[in-house]
XYZ file of C-alpha atoms in Angstrom:
486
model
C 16.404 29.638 -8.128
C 18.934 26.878 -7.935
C 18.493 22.996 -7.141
C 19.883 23.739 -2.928
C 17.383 26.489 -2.710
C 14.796 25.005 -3.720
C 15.221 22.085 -1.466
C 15.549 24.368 1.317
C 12.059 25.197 0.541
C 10.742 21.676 1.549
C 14.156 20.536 3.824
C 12.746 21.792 7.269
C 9.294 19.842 6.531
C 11.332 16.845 5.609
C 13.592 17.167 8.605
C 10.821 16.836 11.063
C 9.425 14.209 9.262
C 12.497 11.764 9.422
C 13.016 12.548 13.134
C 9.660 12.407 13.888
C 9.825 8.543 12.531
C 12.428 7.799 14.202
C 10.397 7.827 17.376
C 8.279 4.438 15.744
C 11.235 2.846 14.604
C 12.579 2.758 18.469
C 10.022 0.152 18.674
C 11.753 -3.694 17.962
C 14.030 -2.469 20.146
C 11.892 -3.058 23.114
C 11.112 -6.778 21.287
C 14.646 -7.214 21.166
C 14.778 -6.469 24.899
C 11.791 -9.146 25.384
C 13.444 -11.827 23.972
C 16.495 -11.175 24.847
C 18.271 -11.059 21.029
C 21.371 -8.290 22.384
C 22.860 -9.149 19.336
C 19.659 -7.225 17.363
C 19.907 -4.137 19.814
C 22.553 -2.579 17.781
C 21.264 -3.038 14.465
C 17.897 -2.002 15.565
C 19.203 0.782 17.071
C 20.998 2.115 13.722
C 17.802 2.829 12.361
C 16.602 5.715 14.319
C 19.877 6.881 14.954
C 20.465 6.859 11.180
C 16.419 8.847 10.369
C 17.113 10.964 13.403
C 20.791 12.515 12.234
C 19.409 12.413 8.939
C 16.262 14.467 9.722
C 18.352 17.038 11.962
C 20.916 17.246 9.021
C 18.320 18.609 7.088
C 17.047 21.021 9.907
C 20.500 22.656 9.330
C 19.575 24.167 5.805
C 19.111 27.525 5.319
C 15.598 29.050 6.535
C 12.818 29.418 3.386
C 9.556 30.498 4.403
C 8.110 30.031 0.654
C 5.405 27.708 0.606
C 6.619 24.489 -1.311
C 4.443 23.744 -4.254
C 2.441 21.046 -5.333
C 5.206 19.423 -7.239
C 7.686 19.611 -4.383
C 4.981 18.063 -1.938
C 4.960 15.241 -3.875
C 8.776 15.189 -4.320
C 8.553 14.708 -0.706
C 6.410 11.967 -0.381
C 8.521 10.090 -2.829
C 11.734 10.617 -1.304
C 10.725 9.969 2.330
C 9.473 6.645 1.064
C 12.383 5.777 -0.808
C 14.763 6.506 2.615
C 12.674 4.846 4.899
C 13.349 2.124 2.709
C 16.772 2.250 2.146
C 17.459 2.695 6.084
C 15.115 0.394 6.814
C 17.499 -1.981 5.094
C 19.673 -1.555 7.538
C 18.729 -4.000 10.324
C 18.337 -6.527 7.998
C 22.070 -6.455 6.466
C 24.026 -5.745 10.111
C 21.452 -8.617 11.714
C 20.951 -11.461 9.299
C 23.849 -10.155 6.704
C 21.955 -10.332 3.825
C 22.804 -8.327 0.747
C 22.046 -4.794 0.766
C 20.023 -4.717 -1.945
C 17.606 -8.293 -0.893
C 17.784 -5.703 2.510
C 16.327 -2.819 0.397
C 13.793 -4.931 -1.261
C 12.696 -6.529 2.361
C 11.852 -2.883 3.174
C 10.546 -1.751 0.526
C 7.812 -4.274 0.226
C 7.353 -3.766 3.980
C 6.494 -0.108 4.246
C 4.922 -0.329 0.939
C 2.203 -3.058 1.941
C 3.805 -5.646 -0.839
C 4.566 -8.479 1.255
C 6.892 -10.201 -1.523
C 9.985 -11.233 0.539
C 14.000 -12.004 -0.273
C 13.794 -14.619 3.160
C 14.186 -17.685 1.902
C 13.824 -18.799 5.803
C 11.782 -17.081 7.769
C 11.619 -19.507 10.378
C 15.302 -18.704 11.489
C 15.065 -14.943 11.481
C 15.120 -13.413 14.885
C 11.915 -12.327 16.341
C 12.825 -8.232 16.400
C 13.603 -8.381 12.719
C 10.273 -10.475 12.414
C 8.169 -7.743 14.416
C 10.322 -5.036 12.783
C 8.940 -6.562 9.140
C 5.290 -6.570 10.582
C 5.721 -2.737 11.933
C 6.725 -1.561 8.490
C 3.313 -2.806 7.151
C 1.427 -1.488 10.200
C 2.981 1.768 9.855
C 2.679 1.581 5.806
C -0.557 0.773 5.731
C -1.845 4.153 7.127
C 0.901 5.867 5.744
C 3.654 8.076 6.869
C 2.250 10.969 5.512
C -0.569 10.393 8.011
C 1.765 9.755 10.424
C 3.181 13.221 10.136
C 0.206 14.966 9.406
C -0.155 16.839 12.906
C 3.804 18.011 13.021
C 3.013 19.399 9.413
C 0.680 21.760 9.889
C 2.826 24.138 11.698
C 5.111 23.760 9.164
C 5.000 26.139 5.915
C 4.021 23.129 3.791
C 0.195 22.897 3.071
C -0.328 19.313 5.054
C -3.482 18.452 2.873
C -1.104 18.486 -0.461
C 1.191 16.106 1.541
C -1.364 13.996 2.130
C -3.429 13.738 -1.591
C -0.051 12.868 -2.780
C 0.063 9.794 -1.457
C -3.519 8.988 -3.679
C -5.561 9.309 -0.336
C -7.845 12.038 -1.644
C -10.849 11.775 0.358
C -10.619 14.269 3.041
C -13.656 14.022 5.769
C -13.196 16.258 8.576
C -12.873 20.121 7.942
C -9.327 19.979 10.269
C -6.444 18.064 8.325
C -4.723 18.153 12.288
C -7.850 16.526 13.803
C -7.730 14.025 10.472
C -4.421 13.110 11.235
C -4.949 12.660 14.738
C -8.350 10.867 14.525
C -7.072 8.320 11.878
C -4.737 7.222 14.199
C -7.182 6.635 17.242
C -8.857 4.564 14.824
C -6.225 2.316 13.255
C -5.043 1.819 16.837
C -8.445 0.818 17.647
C -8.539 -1.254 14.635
C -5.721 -3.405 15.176
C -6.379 -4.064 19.462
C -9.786 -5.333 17.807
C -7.883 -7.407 15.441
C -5.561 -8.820 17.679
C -8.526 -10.125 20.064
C -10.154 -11.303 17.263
C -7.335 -13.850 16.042
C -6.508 -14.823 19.406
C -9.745 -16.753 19.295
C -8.364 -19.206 16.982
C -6.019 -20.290 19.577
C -2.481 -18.763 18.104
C -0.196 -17.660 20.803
C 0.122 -13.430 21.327
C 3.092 -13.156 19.196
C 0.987 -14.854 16.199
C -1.689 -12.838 16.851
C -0.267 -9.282 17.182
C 1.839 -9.700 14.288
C -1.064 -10.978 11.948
C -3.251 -8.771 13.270
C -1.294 -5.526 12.300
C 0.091 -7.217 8.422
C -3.557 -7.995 8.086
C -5.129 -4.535 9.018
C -2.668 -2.773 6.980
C -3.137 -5.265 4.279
C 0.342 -6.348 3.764
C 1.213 -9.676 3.596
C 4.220 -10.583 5.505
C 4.345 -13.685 7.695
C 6.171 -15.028 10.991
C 6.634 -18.186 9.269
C 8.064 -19.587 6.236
C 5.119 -21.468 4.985
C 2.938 -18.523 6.185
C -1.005 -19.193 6.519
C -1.003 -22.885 6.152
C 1.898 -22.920 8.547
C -1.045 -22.676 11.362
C -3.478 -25.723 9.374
C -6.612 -23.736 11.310
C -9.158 -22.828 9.078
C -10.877 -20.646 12.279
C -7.686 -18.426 11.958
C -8.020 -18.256 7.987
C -12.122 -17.120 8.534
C -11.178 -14.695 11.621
C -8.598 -13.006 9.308
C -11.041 -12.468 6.327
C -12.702 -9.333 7.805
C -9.252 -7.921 9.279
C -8.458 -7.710 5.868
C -11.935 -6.232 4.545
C -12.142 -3.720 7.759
C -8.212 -3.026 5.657
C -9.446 -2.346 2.585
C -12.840 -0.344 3.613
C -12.649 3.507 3.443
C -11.687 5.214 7.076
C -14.142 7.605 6.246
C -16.823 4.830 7.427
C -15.489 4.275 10.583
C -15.063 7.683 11.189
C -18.349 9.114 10.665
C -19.893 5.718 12.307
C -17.675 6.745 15.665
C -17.583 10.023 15.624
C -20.359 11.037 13.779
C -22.484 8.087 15.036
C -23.802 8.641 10.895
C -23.691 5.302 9.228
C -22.527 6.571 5.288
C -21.867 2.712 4.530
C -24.840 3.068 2.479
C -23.899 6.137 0.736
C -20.304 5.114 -0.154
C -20.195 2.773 -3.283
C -16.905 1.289 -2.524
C -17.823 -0.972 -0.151
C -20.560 -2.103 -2.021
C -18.340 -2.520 -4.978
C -15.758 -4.214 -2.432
C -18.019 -7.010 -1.461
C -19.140 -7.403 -4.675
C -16.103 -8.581 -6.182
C -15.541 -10.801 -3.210
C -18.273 -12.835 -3.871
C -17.792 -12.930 -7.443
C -14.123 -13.478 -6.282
C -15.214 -16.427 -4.016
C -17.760 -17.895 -6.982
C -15.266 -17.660 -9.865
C -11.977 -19.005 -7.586
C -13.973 -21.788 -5.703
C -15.500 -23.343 -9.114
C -12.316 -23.340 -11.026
C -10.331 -24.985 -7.983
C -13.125 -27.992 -8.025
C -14.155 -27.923 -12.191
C -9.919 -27.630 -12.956
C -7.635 -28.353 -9.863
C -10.351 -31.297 -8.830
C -10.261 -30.012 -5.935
C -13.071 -31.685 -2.559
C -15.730 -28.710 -2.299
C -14.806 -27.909 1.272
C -11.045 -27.793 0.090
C -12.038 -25.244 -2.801
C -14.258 -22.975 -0.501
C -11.853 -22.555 2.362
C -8.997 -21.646 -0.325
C -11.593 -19.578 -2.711
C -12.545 -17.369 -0.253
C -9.527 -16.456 1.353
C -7.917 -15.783 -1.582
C -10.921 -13.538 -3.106
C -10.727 -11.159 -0.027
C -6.639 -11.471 -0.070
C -6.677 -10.380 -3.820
C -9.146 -7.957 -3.377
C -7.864 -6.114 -0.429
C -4.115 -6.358 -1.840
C -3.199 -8.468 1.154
C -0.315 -11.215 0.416
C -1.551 -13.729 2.621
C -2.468 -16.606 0.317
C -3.289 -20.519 1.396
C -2.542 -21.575 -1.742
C -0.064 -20.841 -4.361
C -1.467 -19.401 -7.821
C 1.390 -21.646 -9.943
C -1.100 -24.602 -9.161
C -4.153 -23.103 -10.842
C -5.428 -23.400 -14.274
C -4.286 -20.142 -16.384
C -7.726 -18.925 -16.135
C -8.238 -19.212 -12.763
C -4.958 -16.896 -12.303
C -5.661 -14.014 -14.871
C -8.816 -14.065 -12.786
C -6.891 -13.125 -9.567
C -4.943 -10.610 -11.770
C -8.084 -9.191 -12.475
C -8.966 -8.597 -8.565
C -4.982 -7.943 -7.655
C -5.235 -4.954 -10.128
C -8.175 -3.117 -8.968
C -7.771 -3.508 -5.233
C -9.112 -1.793 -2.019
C -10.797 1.559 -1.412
C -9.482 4.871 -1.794
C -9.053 6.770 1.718
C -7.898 2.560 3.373
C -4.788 1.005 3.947
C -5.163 -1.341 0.658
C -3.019 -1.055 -2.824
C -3.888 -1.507 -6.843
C -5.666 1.377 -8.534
C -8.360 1.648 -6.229
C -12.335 1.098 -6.569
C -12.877 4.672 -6.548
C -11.410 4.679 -9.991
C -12.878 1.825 -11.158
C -16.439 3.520 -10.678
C -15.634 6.676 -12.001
C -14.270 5.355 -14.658
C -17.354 3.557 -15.409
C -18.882 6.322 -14.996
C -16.524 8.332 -17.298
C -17.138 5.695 -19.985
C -21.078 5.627 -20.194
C -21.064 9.358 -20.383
C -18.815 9.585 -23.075
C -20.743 7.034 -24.593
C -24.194 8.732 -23.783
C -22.723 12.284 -25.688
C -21.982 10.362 -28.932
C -25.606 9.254 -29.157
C -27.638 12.654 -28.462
C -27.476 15.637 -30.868
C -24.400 17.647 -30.031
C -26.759 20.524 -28.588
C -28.068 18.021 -25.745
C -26.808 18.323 -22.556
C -25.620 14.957 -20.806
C -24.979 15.570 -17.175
C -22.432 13.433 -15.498
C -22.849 12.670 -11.651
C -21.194 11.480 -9.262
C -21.414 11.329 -5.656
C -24.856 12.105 -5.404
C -24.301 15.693 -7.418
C -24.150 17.088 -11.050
C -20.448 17.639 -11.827
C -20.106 20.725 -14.007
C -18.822 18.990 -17.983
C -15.443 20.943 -17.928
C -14.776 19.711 -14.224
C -15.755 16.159 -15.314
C -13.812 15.760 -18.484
C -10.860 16.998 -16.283
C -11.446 14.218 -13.457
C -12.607 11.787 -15.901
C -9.704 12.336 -18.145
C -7.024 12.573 -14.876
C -8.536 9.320 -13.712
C -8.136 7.704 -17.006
C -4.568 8.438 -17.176
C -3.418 7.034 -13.572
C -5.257 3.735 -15.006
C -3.185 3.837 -18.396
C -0.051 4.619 -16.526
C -0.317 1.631 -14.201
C -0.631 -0.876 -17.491
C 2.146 1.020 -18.777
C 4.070 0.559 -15.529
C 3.378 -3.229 -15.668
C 4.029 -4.043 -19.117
C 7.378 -2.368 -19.674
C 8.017 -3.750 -16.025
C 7.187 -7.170 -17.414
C 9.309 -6.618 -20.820
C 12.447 -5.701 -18.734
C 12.427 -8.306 -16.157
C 12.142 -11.038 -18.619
C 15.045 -9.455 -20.433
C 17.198 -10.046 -17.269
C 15.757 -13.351 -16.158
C 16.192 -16.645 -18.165
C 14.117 -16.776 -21.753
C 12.421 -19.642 -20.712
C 10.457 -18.146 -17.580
C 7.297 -18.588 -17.560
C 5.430 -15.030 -19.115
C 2.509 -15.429 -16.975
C 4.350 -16.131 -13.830
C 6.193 -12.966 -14.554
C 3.368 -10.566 -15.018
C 1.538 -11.625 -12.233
C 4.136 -11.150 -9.669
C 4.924 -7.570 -11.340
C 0.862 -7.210 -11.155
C 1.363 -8.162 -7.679
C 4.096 -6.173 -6.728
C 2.677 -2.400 -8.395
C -0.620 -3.143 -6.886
C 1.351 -3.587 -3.808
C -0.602 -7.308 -3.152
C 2.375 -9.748 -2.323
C 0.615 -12.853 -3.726
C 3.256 -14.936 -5.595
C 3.930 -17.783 -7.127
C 7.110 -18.293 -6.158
C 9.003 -16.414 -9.034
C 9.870 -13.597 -6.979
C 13.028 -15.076 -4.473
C 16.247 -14.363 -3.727
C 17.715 -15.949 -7.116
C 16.335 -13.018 -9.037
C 19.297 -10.865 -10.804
C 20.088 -7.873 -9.392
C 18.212 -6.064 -12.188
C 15.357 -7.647 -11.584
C 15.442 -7.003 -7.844
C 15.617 -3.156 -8.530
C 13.044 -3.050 -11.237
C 10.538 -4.525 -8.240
C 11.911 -2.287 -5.962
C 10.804 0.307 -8.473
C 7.692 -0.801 -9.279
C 6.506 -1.465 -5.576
C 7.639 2.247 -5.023
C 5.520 3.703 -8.033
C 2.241 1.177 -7.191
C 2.416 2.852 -3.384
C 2.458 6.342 -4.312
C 0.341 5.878 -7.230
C 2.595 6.748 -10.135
C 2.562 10.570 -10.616
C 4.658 11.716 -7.477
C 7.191 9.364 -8.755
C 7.256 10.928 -11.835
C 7.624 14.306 -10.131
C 10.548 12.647 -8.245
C 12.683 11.921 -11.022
C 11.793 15.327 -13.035
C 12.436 17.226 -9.694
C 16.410 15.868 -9.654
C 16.484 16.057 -13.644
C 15.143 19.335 -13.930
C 14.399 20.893 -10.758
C 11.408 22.516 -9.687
C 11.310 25.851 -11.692
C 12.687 27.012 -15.260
């Protein structure tokens, strides 16, 4: 079967998708309206004219009524991420005329969740581009798979592969429509809840809706330039702490809480894990800031804990800037950047999930060596006895997303300080490329719009691979090298 059939196998699906996004990209439009920035309208309105033609384009390919395959499922999540990113470029280049390719990386770290940002001045940008950054995250965070999800399953495509390939695994209702549809209802519930929340601390209700849905969705971007400390209100900094944990918690909690009315916080170990490392976050962060920055205690608190929960739950708000710590204190935060949120929530980095089972994974490998090689060592997890040949295969799976993800950062690293100056600072360097994989958005400044153009695309890259979790990737680039069959 040749390369045009077997994209005909997955174009219909893809079709629908891009036209069905097109309807949330309408959006800043209505913004623009508000504010009355005409001169955004057309921009704005590029971008669902440009997903819309794009996605009926692709309606126009020959009829295949094979089921795609795995592989070409997670093609598909690649690719639809990589256009919405390169359209959603758009506004940004026709509105504020920046380069295409600072345009690209702008979108990129929006609908991935990064938060890392080309805008030197974000101050001056116009508010539709502004809410059209925070509506990337928002929409992002959940995912446009999910987003899709319903449309999908009357499409020949098996929705549920669509959606694992994205890394969001967990599946907790037996209907992958009423998933789709129920997620929603609950993000949307999520952010109003949000937004009420942070209007407490007296911001006005442009503030508050647009930190309200980067901080749900665990992003990072800001309406201001100095972002955070822009406000100088520790209330808001509290009152945004548990948007970003009720970010990073599974949606399988909230579901079965609302729906279900079955609290399973206490029988899902990621949150438990989650708060854990938040307070050893807050501990660890706060003491350095007072034993090595000589920082007042009240000064070290308010910035230690906000920046535990931001590098826990990948969000890039920071209120303070990691360049200013002792080295310590900032392969600390790399420590917390890396491992991120829960599976099955809006957060990035490799995910708690795989942090425990690969714990897990490591004691009972450990456990075998010790016991006669007749013994039986069972391995369980979630409450059962996984069968040995089905563990060593999720153990071993597991394992390997983990190694690819230092792989990913330390050839990332290698590279980008082969196009920047010799003299940068290594440290500076890996933690932004920590940052951007584990889609987080802390920085410490390094990332900006002085980068090369080499470097720009290698973060591109690597905020691409982070969001998708490495392996559909993969599949992308093997899929237009090789194809999909022999």
């Amino acid at each position: 079967m040749n390369r045009l059939a077997q994209f005909s196998i997955i174009a219909d699906d893809l079709g629908n998708v891009f036209r069905f996004i097109s309807i949330g990209t309408c959006i800043p439009i209505i913004v623009a309206l508000i504010y009355g920035e005409w001169n955004m309208i057309i921009p704005m309105a590029m971008l669902p004219l440009i997903l819309f033609l794009l996605g009926t384009l692709m309606l126009q390919f020959p009829e295949n009524k094979r089921e795609a395959k795995l592989s070409q499922a997670l093609f598909s999540v690649a690719l639809i991420w990589m256009v919405c990113a390169l359209v959603g470029a758009v506004p940004f280049t026709l509105g504020l005329g920046m380069p295409y390719l600072d345009a690209v990386f702008e979108a990129m770290s929006g609908w991935t969740d990064t938060g890392l940002t080309m805008i030197a001045d974000v101050d001056a940008v116009p508010h539709t581009l502004l809410f059209w950054r925070s509506l990337m995250q928002w929409l992002g965070g959940l995912g446009i798979v999910a987003f899709t999800i319903v449309m999908l399953s009357r499409t020949g495509m098996n929705p549920s592969r669509f959606y694992r390939s994205e890394g969001r695994s967990e599946a907790f209702m037996p209907s992958i429509v009423e998933q789709g549809l129920n997620m929603w209802k609950i993000y949307l519930i999520l952010t109003f809840v949000s937004v009420l929340l942070i209007l407490i601390s007296g911001v006005s209700i442009w503030d508050a809706v647009n930190i309200a849905m980067v901080a749900i969705a665990t992003g990072g971007f800001s309406v201001h330039t100095a972002g955070i400390p822009y406000y100088n209100n520790p209330l808001l900094e509290m009152l945004i702490i548990p948007v970003m944990i009720a970010g990073a918690l599974p949606f399988k909690i909230y579901y079965l809480s609302y729906y279900k009315r079955k609290l399973s916080f206490y029988h899902d170990e990621q949150p438990w894990i989650l708060f854990f490392l938040v307070i050893l976050g807050f501990i660890v962060i706060t003491s350095d800031l007072i034993l090595f920055n000589g920082l007042e205690s009240i000064d070290a608190v308010r910035q230690g804990i906000f920046m535990a929960v931001a590098g826990v739950t990948s969000t890039g708000f920071q209120v303070s800037s990691p360049d200013t710590w002792a080295p310590v204190s900032v392969l600390f935060l790399v420590f917390l950047l890396f491992i991120g949120g829960s599976s099955g929530s809006t957060a990035g980095g490799i995910k708690l999930s795989r942090v425990a089972l690969a714990y897990r994974g490591i004691v009972w490998w450990f456990k075998r060596i010790f016991v006669s090689g007749k013994a039986v060592v069972p391995f369980r997890y979630s409450g059962r006895i996984v069968p040995k040949a089905e563990a060593e295969a999720e153990v071993s799976r597991n394992m390997l997303i983990i190694l690819l993800y230092f792989i990913v950062v330390f050839f990332s690293a290698i590279i980008i300080m082969h196009f920047e100056s010799p003299m940068v600072d290594t440290s500076n360097v890996i933690f932004e490329i920590v940052s951007a994989t584990c889609n987080n958005g802390i920085s410490t400044g390094f990332v900006n719009s002085d980068l090369t153009p080499f470097s720009k695309v290698v973060f591109i890259l690597v905020m691409w691979i982070g969001r998708l979790e490495v392996l559909p990737v993969i599949v992308f680039f093997m899929g237009l090298i090789r194809g999909f069959e022999k």
